Coordinates of C-alpha atoms and ligand atoms in Angstrom, one line a residue:
X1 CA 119.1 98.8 114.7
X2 CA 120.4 95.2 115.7
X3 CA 119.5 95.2 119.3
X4 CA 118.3 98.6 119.8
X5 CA 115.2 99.2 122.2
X6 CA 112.7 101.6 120.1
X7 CA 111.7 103.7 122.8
X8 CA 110.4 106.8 120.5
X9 CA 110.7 109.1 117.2
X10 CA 112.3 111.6 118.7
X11 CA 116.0 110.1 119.1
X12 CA 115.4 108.6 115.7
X13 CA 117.6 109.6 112.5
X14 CA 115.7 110.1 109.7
X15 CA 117.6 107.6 107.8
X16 CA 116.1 105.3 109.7
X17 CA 112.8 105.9 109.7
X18 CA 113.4 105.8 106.1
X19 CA 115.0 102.1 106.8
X20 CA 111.8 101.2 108.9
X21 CA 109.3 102.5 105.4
X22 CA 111.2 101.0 103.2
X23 CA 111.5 97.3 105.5
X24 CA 107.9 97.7 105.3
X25 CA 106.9 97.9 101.8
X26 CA 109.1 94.7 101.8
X27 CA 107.1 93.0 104.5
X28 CA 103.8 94.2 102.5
X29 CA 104.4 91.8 99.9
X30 CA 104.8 89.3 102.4
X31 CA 100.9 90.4 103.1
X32 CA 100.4 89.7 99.8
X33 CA 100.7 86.5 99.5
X34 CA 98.4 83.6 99.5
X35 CA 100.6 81.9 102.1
X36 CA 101.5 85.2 104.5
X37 CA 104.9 83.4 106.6
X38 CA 108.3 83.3 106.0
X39 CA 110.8 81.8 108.5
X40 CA 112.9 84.7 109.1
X41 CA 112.4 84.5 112.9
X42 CA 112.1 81.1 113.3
X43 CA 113.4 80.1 116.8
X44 CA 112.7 83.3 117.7
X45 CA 110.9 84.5 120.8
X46 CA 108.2 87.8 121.1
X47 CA 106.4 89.0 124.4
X48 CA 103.8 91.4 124.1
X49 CA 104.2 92.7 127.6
X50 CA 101.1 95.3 127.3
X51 CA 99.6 96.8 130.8
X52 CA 96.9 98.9 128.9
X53 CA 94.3 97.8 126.6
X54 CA 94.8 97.6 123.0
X55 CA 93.5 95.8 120.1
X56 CA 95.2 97.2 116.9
X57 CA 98.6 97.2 118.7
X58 CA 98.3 94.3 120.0
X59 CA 97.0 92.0 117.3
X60 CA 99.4 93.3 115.1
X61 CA 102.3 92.6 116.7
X62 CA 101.3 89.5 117.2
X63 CA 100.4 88.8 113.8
X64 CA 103.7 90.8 112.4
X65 CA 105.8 88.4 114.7
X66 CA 103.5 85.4 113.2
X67 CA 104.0 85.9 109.9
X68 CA 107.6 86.0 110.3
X69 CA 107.5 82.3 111.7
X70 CA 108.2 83.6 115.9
X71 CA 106.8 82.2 118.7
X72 CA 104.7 85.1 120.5
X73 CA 103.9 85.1 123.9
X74 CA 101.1 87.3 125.0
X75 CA 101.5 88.6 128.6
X76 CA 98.6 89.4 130.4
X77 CA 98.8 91.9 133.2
X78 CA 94.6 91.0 135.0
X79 CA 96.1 87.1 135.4
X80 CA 100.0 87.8 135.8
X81 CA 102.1 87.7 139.6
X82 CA 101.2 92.0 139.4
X83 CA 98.0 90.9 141.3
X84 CA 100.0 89.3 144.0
X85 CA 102.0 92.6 144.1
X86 CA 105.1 91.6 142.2
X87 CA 106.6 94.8 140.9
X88 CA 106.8 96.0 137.1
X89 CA 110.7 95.7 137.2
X90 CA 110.6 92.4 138.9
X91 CA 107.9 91.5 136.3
X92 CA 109.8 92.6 133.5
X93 CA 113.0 91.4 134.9
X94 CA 110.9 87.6 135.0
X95 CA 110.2 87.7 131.5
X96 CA 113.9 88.9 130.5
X97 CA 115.3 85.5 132.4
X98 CA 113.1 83.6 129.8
X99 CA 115.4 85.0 127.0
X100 CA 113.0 86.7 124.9
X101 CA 114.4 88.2 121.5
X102 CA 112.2 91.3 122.2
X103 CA 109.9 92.5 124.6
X104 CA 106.9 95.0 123.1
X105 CA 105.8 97.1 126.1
X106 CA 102.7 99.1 126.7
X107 CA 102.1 101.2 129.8
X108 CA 100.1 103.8 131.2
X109 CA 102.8 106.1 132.2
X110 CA 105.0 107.4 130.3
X111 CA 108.7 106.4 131.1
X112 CA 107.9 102.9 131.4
X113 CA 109.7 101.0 128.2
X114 CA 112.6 103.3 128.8
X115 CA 112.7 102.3 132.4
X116 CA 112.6 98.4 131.1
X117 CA 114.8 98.7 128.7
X118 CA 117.2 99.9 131.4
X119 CA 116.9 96.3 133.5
X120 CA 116.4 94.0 130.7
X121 CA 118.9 92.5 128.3
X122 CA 116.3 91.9 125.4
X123 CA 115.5 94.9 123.1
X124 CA 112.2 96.6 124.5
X125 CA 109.6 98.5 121.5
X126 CA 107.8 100.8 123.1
X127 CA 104.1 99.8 122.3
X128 CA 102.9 103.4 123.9
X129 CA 104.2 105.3 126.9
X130 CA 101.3 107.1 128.9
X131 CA 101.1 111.1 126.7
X132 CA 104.9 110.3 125.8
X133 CA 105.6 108.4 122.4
X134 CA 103.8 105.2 120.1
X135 CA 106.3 105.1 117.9
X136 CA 104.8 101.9 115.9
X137 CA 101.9 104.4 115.3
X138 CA 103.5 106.9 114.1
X139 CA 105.8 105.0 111.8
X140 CA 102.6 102.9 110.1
X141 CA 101.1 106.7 109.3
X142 CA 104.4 107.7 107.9
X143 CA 103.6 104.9 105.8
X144 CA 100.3 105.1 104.8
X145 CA 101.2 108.7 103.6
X146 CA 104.4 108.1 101.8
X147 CA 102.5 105.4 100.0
X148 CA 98.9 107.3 99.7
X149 CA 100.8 110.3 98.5
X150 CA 104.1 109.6 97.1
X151 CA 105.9 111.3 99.1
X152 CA 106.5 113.2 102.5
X153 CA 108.8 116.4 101.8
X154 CA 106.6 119.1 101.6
X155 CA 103.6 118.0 102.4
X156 CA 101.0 120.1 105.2
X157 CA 99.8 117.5 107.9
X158 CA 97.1 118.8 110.1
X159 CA 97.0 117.2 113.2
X160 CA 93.1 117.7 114.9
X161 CA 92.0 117.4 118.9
X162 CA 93.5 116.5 122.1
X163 CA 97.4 117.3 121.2
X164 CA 98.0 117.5 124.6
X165 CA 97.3 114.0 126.0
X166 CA 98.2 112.0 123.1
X167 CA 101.4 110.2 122.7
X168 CA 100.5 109.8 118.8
X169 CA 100.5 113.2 117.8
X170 CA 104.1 113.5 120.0
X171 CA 105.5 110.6 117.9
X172 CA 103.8 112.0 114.5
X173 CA 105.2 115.4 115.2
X174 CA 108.7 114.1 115.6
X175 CA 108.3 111.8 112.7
X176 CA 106.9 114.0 109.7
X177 CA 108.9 116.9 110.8
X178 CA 112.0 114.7 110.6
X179 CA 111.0 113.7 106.9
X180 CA 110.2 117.4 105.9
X181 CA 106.6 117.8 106.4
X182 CA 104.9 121.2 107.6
X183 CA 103.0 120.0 110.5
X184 CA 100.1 121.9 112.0
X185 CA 98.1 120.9 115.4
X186 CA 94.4 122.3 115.9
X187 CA 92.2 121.8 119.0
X188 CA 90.7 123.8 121.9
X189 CA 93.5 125.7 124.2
X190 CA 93.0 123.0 126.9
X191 CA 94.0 120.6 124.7
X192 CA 97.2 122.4 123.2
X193 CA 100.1 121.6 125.2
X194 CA 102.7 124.6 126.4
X195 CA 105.3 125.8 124.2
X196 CA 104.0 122.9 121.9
X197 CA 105.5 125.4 119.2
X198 CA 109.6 124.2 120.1
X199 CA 108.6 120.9 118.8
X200 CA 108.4 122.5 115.1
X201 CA 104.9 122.6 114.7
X202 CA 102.1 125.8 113.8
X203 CA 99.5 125.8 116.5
X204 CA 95.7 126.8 116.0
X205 CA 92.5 127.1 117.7
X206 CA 90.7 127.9 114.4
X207 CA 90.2 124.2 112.5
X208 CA 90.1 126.0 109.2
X209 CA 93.2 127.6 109.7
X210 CA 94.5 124.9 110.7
X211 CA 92.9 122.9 107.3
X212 CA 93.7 125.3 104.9
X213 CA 95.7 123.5 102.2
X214 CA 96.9 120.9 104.5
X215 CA 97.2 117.1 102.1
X216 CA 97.0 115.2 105.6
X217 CA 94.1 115.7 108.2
X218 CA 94.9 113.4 110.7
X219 CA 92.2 113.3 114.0
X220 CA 92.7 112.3 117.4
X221 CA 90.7 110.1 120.0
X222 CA 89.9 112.4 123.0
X223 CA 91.9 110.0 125.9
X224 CA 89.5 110.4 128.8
X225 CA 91.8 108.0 130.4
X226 CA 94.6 111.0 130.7
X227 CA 92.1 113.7 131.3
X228 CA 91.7 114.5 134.7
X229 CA 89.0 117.7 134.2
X230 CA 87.0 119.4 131.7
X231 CA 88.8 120.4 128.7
X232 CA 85.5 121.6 126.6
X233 CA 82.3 122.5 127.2
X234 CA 80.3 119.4 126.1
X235 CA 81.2 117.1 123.5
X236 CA 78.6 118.1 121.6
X237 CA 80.5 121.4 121.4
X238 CA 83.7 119.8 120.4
X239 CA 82.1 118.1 117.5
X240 CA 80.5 120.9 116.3
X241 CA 83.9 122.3 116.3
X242 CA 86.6 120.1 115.7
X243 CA 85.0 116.8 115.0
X244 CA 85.9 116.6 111.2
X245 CA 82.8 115.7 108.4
X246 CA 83.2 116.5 104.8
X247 CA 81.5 119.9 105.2
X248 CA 84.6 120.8 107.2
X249 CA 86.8 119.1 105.1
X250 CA 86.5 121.2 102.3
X251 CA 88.8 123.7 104.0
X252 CA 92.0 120.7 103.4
X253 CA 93.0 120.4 99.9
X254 CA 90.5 118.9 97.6
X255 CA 92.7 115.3 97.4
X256 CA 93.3 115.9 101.1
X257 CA 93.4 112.2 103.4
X258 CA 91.9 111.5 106.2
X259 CA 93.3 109.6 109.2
X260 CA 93.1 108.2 112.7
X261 CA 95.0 106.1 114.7
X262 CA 91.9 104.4 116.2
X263 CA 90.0 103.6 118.2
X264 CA 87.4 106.1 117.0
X265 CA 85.3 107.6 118.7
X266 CA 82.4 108.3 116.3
X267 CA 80.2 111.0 115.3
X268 CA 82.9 113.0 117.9
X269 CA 86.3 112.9 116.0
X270 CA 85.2 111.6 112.6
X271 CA 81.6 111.4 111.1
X272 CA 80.0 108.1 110.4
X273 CA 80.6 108.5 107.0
X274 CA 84.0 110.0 106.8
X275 CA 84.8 107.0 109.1
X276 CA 84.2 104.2 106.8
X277 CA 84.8 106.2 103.3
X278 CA 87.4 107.3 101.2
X279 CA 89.4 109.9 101.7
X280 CA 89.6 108.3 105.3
X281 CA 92.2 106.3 105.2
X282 CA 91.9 104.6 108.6
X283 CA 91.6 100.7 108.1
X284 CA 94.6 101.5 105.9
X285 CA 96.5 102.4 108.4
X286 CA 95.8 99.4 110.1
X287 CA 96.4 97.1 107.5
X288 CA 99.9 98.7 107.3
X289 CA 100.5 98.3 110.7
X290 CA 100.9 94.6 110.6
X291 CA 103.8 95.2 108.1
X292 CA 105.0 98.0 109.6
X293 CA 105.5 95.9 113.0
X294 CA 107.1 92.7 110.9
X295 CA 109.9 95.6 109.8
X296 CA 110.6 96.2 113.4
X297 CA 110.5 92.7 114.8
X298 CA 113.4 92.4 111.4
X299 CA 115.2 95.4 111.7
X300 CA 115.1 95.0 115.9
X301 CA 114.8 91.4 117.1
X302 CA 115.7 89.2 113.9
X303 CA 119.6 90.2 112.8
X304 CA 120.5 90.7 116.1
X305 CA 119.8 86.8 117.0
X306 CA 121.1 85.9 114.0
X307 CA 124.7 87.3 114.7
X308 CA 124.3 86.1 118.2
X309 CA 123.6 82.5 117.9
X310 CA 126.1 82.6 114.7
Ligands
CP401 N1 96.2 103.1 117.8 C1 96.3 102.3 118.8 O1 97.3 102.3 119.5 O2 95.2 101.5 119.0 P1 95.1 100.3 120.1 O3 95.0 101.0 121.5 O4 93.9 99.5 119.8 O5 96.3 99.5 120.1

């Protein structure tokens, strides 16, 4: 992966999304540590080049490309030359003269990292694409539930709510059908996409259906930032039918996890409780994030500067 641009699961081999976990469980020990750095990428340099909020995303990457000794430059779209109408490829372009080692995008519409990485010499990670891909997300859940359950092969992973908008479910989708998972998506018809069947998946509109024996539930956040009508009734409604509480998730398996990329919208998606409480696995999933993201920055932007600069 020297070089490569991560741009989604999709056009990913499954060996190496198996590379990526087991780079990760590496890095965790790293996180271990009572001193968390290593100079692999010393010398090296990381933008976060991010056009849409985040805060796990973010902060991780940063941190990941911190703990591995790079300098990490935080780009910030509200203070940059785009309010004096400089262009996103010009933009991009700007940063790439400055000879990063990678460039970590996020963007509201989907198409944007691949459109970078088409301009720009540096490797670009796609940080999330509009509805298209997060493939850092979905890579950091593959990991919380290889290591939560042992495994992936055979596994049922129920994936709850607005399939339609959300570029983690896409990249989830690819990724546990890739390492053998049965993967189900539940949620109301507006929020199914068309056809979402050729992507391997079992679609519902029943949650319990949907639940029945599945080993991973994993909820969505509703994005209201990529809705442009109604999709349900009253979000009262929605919760009352597919926000997940433990009276619902009886209908999983009895060891069943919980998950959720974040951020959560509570008492909506998740319960209070089944927020903060075993078998939600959700701060888990952030925590594995930061090593997650150090296995890209190695795998992506550390070897290939090596051979480079000999
Ligand atoms: N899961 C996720 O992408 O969260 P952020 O928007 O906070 O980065």
């Amino acid at each position: 992966m020297i070089g490569q641009d991560l741009l989604g699961i999709e056009n990913l081999e499954r060996e190496q999304i198996e590379l990526i976990l087991e780079t990760a469980e590496r890095m965790q020990e790293i996180g271990a540590r009572e001193v968390k750095k290593v100079p692999t990428l010393r010398g090296h340099t990381l933008v976060n080049l991010f056009f849409e909020p985040s805060t796990r995303t973010q902060t991780s990457f940063e941190i990941a490309g911190k703990r591995l000794s790079a300098d990490v430059v935080n780009f910030s779209a509200s203070s940059s030359s785009l309010t004096k109408a400089e262009s996103l490829l010009d933009t991009g372009k700007t940063i790439d003269a400055m000879d990063p080692d990678a460039v970590i995008v996020r963007h509201k519409v989907a198409g944007v990292p691949q459109r970078l990485a088409d301009v720009l010499e540096a490797p670009v990670i796609n940080a999330g694409d509009g509805a298209h891909e997060h493939p850092s997300q979905a890579l950091l859940d593959m990991l919380t539930v290889s290591q939560e359950k042992g495994r992936i092969e055979g596994l049922t992973v129920a994936i709850i709510g607005d399939i339609a908008h959300s570029r983690v479910a896409r990249s989830n989708i690819y990724g546990f059908t890739k390492l053998g998972a049965e993967v189900r998506v539940a949620g109301p018809p507006t929020m199914l996409p068309a056809r979402v069947e050729a992507l391997g998946v079992k679609a519902y509109t029943s949650l319990r259906e949907a639940l029945d024996g599945a080993d991973v539930v994993m909820a969505l956040r509703i994005q209201n930032e990529r809705i442009a009508g109604a999709c349900f009734p009253s979000v009262r409604e929605y919760s009352a039918t597919f926000g997940l509480d433990r009276v619902k998730l009886r209908y999983a398996r009895p060891d069943a996890i919980v998950m959720h990329p974040g951020p959560v919208n509570r008492g909506v998606e998740l319960s209070h409780d089944l927020a903060d409480q075993r078998p939600s696995v959700v701060l888990d999933q952030v925590r594995n994030g930061v090593a997650l993201r150090m296995a890209l920055l190695y795998l992506i932007a550390g070897r290939r500067s090596a051979v480079e600069r000999g």
